Coordinates of C-alpha atoms and ligand atoms in Angstrom, one line a residue:
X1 CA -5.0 57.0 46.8
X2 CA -7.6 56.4 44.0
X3 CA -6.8 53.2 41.9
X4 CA -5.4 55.3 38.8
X5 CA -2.1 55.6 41.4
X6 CA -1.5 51.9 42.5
X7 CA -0.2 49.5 41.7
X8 CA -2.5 46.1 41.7
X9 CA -2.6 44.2 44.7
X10 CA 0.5 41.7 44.9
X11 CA 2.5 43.2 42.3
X12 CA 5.9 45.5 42.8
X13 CA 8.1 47.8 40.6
X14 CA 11.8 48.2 40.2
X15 CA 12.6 51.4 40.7
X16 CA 15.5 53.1 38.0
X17 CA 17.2 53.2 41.3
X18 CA 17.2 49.2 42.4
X19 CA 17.6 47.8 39.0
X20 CA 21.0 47.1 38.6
X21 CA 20.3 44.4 41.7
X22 CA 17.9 42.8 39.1
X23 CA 20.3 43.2 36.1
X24 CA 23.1 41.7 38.4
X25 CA 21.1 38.3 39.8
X26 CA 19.4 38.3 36.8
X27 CA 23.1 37.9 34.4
X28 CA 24.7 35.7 37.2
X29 CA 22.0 33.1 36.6
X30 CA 22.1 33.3 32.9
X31 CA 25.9 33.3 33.0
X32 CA 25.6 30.6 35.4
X33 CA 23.3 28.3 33.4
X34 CA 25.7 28.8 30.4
X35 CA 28.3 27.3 32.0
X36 CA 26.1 24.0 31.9
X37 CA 25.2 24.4 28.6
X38 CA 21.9 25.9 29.6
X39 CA 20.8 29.0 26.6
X40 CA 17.8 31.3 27.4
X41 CA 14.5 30.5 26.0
X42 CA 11.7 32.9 25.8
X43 CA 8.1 32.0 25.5
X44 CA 4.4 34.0 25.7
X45 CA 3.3 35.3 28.9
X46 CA -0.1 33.4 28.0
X47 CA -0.6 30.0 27.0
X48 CA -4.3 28.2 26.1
X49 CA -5.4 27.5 29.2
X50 CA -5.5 23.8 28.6
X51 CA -1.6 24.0 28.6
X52 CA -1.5 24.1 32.3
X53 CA -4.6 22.1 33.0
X54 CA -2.8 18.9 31.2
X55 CA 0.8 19.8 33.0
X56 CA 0.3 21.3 36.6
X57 CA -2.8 19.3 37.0
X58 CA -6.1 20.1 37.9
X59 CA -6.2 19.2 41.8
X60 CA -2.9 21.2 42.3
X61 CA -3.6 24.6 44.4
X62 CA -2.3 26.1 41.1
X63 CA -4.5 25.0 38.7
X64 CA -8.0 25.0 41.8
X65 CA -7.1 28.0 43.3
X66 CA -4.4 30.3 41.3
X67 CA -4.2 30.6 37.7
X68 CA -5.0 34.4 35.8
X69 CA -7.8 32.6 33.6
X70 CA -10.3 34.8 31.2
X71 CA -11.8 34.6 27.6
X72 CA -10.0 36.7 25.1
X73 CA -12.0 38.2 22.4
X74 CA -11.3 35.5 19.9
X75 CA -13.4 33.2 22.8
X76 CA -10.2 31.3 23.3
X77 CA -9.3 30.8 27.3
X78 CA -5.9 32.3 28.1
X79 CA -3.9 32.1 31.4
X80 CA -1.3 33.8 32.2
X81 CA 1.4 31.3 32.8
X82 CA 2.0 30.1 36.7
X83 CA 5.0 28.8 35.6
X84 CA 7.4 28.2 33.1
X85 CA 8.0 24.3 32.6
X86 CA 4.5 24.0 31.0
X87 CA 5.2 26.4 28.0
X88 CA 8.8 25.4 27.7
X89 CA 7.2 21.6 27.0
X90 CA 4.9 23.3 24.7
X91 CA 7.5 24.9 22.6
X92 CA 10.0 22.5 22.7
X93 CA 7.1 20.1 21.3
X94 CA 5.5 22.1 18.6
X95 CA 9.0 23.4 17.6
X96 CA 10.3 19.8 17.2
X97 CA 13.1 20.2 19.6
X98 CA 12.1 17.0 21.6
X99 CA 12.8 15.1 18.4
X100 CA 16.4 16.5 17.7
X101 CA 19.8 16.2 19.1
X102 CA 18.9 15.6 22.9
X103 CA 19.3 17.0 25.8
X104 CA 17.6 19.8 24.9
X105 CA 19.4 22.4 27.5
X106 CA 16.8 25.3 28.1
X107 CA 17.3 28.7 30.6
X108 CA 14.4 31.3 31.7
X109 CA 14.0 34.4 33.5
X110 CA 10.7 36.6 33.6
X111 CA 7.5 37.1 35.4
X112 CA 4.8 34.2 36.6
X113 CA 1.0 35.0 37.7
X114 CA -0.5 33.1 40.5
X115 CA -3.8 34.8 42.5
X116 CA -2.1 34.0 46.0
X117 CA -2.5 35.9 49.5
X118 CA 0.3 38.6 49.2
X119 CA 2.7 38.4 51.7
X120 CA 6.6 39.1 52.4
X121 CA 7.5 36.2 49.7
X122 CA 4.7 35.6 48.1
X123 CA 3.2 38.0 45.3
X124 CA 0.6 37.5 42.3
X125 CA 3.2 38.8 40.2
X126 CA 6.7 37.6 41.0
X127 CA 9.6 36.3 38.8
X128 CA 11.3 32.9 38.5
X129 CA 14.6 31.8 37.0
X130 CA 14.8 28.2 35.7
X131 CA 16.1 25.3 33.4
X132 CA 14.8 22.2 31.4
X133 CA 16.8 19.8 31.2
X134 CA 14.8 17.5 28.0
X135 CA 15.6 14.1 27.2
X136 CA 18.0 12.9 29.8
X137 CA 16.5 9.5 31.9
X138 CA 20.5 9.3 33.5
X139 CA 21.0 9.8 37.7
X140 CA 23.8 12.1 36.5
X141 CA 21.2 14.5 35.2
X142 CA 20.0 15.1 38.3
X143 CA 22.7 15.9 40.0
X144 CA 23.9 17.9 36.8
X145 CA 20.3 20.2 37.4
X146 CA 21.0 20.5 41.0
X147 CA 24.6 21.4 41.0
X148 CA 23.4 24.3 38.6
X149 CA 20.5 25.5 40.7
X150 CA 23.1 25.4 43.8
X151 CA 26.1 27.1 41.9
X152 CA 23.6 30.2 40.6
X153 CA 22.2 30.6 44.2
X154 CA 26.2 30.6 45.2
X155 CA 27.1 33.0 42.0
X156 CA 24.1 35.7 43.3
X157 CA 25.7 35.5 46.9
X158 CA 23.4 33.0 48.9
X159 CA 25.4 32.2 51.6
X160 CA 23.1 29.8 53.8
X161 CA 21.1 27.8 52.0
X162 CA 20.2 23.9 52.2
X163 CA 19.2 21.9 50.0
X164 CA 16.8 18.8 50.4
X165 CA 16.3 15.9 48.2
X166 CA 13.4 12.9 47.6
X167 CA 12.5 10.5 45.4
X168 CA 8.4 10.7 44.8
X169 CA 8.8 7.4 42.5
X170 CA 7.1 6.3 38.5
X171 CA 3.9 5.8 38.0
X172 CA 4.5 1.8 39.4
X173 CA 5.7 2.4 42.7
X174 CA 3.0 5.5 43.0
X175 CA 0.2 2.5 43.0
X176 CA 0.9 1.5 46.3
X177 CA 1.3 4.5 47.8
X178 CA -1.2 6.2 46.9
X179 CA -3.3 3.1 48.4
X180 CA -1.8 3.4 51.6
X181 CA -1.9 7.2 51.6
X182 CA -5.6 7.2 51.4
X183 CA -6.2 4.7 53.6
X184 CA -4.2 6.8 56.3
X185 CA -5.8 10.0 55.2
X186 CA -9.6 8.8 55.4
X187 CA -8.9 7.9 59.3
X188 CA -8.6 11.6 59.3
X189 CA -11.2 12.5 56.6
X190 CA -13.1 14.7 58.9
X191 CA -10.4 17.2 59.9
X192 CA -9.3 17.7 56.1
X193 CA -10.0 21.2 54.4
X194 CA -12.6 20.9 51.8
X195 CA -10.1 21.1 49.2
X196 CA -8.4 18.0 50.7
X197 CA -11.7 15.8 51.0
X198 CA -11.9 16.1 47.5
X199 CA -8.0 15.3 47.2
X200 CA -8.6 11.8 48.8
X201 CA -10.1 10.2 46.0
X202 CA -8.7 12.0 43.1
X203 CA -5.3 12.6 44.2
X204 CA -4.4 12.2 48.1
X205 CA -0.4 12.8 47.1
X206 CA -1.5 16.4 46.9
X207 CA -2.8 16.6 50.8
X208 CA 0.8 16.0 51.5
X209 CA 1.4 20.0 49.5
X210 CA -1.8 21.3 51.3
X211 CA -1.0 24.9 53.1
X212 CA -3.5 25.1 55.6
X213 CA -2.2 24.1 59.1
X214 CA -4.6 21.3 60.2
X215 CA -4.1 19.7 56.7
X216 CA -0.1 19.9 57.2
X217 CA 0.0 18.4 60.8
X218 CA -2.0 15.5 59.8
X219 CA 0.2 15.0 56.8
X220 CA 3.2 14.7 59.0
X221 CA 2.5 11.3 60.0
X222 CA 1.5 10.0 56.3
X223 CA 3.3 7.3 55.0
X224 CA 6.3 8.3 53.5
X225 CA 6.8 7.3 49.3
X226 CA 10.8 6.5 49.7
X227 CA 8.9 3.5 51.6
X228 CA 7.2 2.6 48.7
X229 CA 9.9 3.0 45.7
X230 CA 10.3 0.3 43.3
X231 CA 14.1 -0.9 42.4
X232 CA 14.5 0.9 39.5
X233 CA 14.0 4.3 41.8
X234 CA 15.4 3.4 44.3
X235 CA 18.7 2.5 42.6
X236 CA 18.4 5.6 40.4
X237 CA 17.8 7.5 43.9
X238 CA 20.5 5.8 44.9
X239 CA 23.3 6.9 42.1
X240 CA 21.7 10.6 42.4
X241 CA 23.0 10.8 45.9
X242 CA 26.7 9.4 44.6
X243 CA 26.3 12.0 41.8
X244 CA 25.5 14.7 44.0
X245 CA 28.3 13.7 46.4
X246 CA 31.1 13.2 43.5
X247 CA 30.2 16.7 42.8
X248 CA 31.1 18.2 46.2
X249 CA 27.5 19.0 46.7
X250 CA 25.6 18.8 50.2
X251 CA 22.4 17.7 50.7
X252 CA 19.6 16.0 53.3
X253 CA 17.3 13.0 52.2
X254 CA 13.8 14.9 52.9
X255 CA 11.0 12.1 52.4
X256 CA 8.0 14.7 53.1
X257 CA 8.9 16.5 50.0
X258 CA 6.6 15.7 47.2
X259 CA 6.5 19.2 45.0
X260 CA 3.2 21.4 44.6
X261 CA 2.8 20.3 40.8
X262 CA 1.4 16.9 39.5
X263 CA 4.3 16.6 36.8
X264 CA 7.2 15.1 39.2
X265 CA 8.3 11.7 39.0
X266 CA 11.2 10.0 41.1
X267 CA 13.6 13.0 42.0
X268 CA 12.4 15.9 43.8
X269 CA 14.6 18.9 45.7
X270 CA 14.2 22.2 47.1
X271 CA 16.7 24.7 48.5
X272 CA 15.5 25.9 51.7
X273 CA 16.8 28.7 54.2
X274 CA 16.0 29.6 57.3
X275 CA 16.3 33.6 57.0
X276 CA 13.3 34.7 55.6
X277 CA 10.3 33.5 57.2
X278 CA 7.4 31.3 56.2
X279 CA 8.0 31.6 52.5
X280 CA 11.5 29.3 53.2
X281 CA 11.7 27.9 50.0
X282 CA 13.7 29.6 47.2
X283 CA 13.8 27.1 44.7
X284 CA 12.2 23.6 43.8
X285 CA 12.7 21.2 41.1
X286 CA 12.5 17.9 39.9
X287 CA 11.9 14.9 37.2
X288 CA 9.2 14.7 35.0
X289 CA 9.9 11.7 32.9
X290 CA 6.0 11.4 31.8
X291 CA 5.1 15.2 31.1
X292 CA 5.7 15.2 27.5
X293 CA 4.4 12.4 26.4
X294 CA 1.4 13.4 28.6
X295 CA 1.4 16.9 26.5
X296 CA 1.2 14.7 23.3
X297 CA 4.9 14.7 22.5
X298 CA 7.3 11.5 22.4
X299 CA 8.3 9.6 25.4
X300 CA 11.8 12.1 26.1
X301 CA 12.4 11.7 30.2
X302 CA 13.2 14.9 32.0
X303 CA 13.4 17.2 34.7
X304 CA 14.3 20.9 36.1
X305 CA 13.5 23.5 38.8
X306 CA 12.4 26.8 39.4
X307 CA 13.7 29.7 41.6
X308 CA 11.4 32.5 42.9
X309 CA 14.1 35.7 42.2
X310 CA 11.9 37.5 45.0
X311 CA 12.6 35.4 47.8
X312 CA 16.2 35.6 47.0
X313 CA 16.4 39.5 46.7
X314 CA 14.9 39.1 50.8
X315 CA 17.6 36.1 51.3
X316 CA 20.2 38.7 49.8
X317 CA 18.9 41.9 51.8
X318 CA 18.6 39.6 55.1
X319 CA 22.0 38.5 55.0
X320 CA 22.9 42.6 54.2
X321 CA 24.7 41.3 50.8
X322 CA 25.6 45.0 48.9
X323 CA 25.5 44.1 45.0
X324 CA 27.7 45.3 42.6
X325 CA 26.6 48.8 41.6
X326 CA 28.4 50.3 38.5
X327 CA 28.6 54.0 38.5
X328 CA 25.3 55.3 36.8
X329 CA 27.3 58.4 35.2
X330 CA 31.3 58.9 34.5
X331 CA 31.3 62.6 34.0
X332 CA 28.3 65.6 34.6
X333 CA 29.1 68.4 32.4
X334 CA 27.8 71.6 33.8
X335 CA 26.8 74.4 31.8
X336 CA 26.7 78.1 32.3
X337 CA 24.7 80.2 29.5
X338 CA 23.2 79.0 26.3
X339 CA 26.7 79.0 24.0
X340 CA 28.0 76.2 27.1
X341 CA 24.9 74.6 27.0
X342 CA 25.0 74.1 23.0
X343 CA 29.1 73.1 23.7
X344 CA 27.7 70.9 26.5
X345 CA 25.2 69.1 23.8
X346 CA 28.1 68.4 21.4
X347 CA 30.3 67.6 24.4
X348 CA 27.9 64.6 25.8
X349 CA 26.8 63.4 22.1
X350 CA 30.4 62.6 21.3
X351 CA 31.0 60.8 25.1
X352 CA 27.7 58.6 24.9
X353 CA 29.1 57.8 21.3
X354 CA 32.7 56.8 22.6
X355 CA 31.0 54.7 25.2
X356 CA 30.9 57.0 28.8
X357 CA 27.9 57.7 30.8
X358 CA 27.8 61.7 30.3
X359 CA 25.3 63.3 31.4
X360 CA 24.5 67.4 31.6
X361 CA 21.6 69.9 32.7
X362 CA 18.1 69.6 30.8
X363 CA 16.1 71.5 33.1
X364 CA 17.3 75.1 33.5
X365 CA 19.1 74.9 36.4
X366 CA 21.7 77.1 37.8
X367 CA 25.5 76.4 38.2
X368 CA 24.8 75.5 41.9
X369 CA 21.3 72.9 41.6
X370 CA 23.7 71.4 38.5
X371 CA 26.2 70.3 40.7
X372 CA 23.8 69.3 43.5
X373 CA 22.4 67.4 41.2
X374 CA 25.9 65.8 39.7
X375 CA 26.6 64.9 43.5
X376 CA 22.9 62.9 43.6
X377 CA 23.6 60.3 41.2
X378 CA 26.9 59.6 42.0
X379 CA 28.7 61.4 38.8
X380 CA 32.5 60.2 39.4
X381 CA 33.8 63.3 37.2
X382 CA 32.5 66.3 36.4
X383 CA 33.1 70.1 34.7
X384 CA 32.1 73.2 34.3
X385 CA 31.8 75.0 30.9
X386 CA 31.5 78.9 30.8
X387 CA 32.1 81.5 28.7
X388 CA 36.2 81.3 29.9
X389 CA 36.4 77.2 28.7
X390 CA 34.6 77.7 25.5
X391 CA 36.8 80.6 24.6
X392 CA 40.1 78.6 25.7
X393 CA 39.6 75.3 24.8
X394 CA 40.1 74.4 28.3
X395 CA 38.7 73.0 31.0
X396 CA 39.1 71.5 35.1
X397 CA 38.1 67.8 35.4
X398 CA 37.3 67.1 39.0
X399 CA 37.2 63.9 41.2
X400 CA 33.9 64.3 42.5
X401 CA 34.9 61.8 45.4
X402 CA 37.9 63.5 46.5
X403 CA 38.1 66.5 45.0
X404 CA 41.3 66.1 43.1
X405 CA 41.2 68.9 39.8
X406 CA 43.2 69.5 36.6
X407 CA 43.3 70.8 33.6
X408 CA 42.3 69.1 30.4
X409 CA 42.0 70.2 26.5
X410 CA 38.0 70.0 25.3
X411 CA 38.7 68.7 22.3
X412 CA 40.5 65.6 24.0
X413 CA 38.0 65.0 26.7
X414 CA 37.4 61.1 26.0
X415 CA 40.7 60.8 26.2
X416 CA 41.7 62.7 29.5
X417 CA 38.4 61.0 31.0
X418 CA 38.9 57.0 29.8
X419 CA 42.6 57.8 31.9
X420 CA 40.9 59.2 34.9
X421 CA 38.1 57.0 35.3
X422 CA 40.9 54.1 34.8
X423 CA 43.6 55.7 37.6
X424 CA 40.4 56.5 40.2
X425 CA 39.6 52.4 39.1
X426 CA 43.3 51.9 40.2
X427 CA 43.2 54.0 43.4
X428 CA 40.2 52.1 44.6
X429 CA 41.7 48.8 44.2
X430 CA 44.9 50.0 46.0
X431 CA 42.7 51.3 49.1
X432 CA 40.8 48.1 49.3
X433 CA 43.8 46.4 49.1
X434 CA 45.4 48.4 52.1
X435 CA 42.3 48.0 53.5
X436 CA 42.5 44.0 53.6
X437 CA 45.8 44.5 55.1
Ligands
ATP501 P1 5.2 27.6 47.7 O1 5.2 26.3 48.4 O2 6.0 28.6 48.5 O3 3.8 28.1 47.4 P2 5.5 26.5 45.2 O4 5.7 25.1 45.5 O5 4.1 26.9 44.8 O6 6.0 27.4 46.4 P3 6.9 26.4 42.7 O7 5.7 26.3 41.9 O8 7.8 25.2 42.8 O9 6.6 27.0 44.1 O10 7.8 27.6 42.2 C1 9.2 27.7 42.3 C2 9.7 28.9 43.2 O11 9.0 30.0 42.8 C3 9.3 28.8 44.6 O12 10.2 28.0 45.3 C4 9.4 30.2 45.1 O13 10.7 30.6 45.3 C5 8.8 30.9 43.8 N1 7.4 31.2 44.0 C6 6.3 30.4 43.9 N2 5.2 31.1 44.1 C7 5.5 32.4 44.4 C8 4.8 33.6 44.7 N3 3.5 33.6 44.7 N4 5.5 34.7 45.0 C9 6.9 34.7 45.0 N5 7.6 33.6 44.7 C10 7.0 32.5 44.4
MG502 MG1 2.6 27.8 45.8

């Protein structure tokens, strides 16, 4: 297949067909974060480069290895944002937000651009869901941001999923960890991936994040930071835990977590699961009491997370989780001849404008490819206009799941449909009910 007819390495489509799975997880999270006070933001797809550079931080793998980065014609870099918390701190400082009434409570949903090796999980275009939470230092935020990341995994239908907490420390504690961590890693300086030999001096935390298997053996027997914590972290890891608890929530203390992104400080978490290979983690958040202030906004502590909505369309398909599908089309009116089809024009324009999903032949077909086609997507009613109904008035509404017919007046359709579609609605929830039985 010439290029003209494919799609760019790493990226994917939603088909007309496969949408409403997107529209479904999609409005559970939004609905979700609402119910935390959480309303959606929207921001560019591009930032100025130097948006990331000063938030992810240079010696991540995002920044060295990932980011969409060219000149635009203006000469300005752009990149395509990796992520979402960056911009959100942009806007939320040039709009003056982290100066009003705080928290600042903000929700996402859209597509993120990382050059990555493609892989089941892991795409150069894929789409996250995620909240800020801007301007509250409390332990009770924390578990606040985690409750809500756990209750929309719950709301989409996760079933097993485990989520894994740390504390990575401030800036204080960080001293003498980062001392120990190097001294520990340069005993194995010779092993290291380039990337990581470089890491030593400028940032050794990030060696713990490295993906390449040598690198990620050797890190397992680093010093751990919840060693290291001074006592305000410790006690404000502490009262996390008895948030977290208070709310009914489960969790493990994981001290190998540290997060892929330079921004974090003290709490860190990921949900985790165990069903869809190497990519295991669906979502990952954390503080970031310093990242505004280091973006040249006020001192306003901080902290969200991030799901990948990829990796929980595989969690959903490997635990064989059916979404809700509505019906795509309440009634397919065929039409025989052009007088029907005209009828069937007037027929469907008044439907659509009383609110059903009518739907009737635009390509020529005969009576019998019409209702082939009715039966394809899934039409729940349907009728046939000839010569006979047009002259009458009349017409047979049929049950296109069980065949039931009857008669109805034309000029009443909306009303003889809105009372089928609502006693087939009642039948359904009898069977399933029976069913349950
Ligand atoms: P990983 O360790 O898998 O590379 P990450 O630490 O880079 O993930 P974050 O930057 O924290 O991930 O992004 C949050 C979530 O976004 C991840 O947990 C994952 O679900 C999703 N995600 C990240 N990168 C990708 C990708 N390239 N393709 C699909 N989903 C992704
Ligand atoms: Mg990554």
């Amino acid at each position: 297949m010439s290029e003209i007819n494919r799609a760019v390495k790493g990226t994917g489509d939603v088909l007309p067909s496969d949408s409403y799975k997107w529209q479904f997880v999609e409005g559970k999270m939004l609905e979700t974060a609402r119910l935390f006070g959480f309303n959606e933001i929207r921001i560019p797809v591009f930032e100025h480069t130097e948006v990331f550079l000063r938030s992810v931080g240079d010696t991540t793998d995002v920044v060295q290895k990932e980011m969409y980065t060219f000149d635009d014609k203006g000469g300005r870099s752009i990149t395509l944002r990796p992520e979402f918390t960056a911009g959100v701190i942009r806007s939320a400082i040039e709009k003056g937000l982290v100066n009003g009434a705080l928290p600042v409570k903000a929700a996402y949903v859209g597509g993120c651009y990382r050059y990555e090796k493609p892989q089941a999980g892991r795409l150069r275009e894929f789409h996250q869901f995620g909240v800020e939470c801007i301007g509250a230092a409390e332990p009770n935020a924390d578990a606040e941001v985690i409750a809500l990341a756990g209750q929309v995994l719950d709301s989409v239908g996760i079933e097993k999923i485990s989520l894994e907490i740390n504390s990575i420390g401030c800036p204080e504690c960080r001293k003498d960890y980062v001392a120990a961590l190097k001294e520990y890693f340069k005993s194995h300086i010779d092993e290291l991936c380039d990337t990581c030999k470089d890491r030593l001096e400028r940032n050794p935390m990030r060696i713990l994040d490295c993906k390449s298997p040598v690198c990620s053996e050797i890190a397992k027997g680093a010093p751990v930071v919840t060693d290291y914590l001074c006592d305000d972290c410790r006690e404000h890891f502490g009262e996390v835990q008895k948030h977290l608890t208070a709310a009914g929530i489960k969790f493990t203390v994981n001290p190998h977590i540290v997060r892929g992104l330079d921004y974090y400080t003290r709490t860190v978490f990921e949900f985790v699961s165990g069903d869809i290979g190497a990519q295991s983690t669906v979502c990952g958040g954390g503080r970031y009491d310093g990242l505004i202030s280091q973006m040249g906004g006020p001192q306003v502590p901080s902290l969200g997370f991030a799901m990948g909505i990829e990796r929980i369309m595989l969690l959903l398909e490997a635990q064989g989780t059916k979404l809700p599908q509505n019906n795509s089309c309440d009634i397919y009116i065929a039409a025989m001849g052009k007088t029907a089809s005209l009828k069937a024009t007037q027929l469907v324009a008044d439907l659509r404008k009383d609110g059903f999903k009518a739907q009737t032949d635009i390509c020529g077909r005969g009576l019998k490819a019409q209702m082939k086609y009715a039966d394809k997507i899934g039409a729940a009613f349907s009728i046939v206009l000839g010569d006979n109904e047009i002259e009458s008035g009349k017409a047979v509404l049929k049950n296109m799941k069980n065949g039931d017919k009857w008669e109805i007046d034309l000029n009443n359709l909306s009303d003889s449909l809105f009372k089928a579609l609502n006693s087939s609605a009642l039948d359904e929830l009898a069977d399933s009910v029976l069913k349950q039985q």
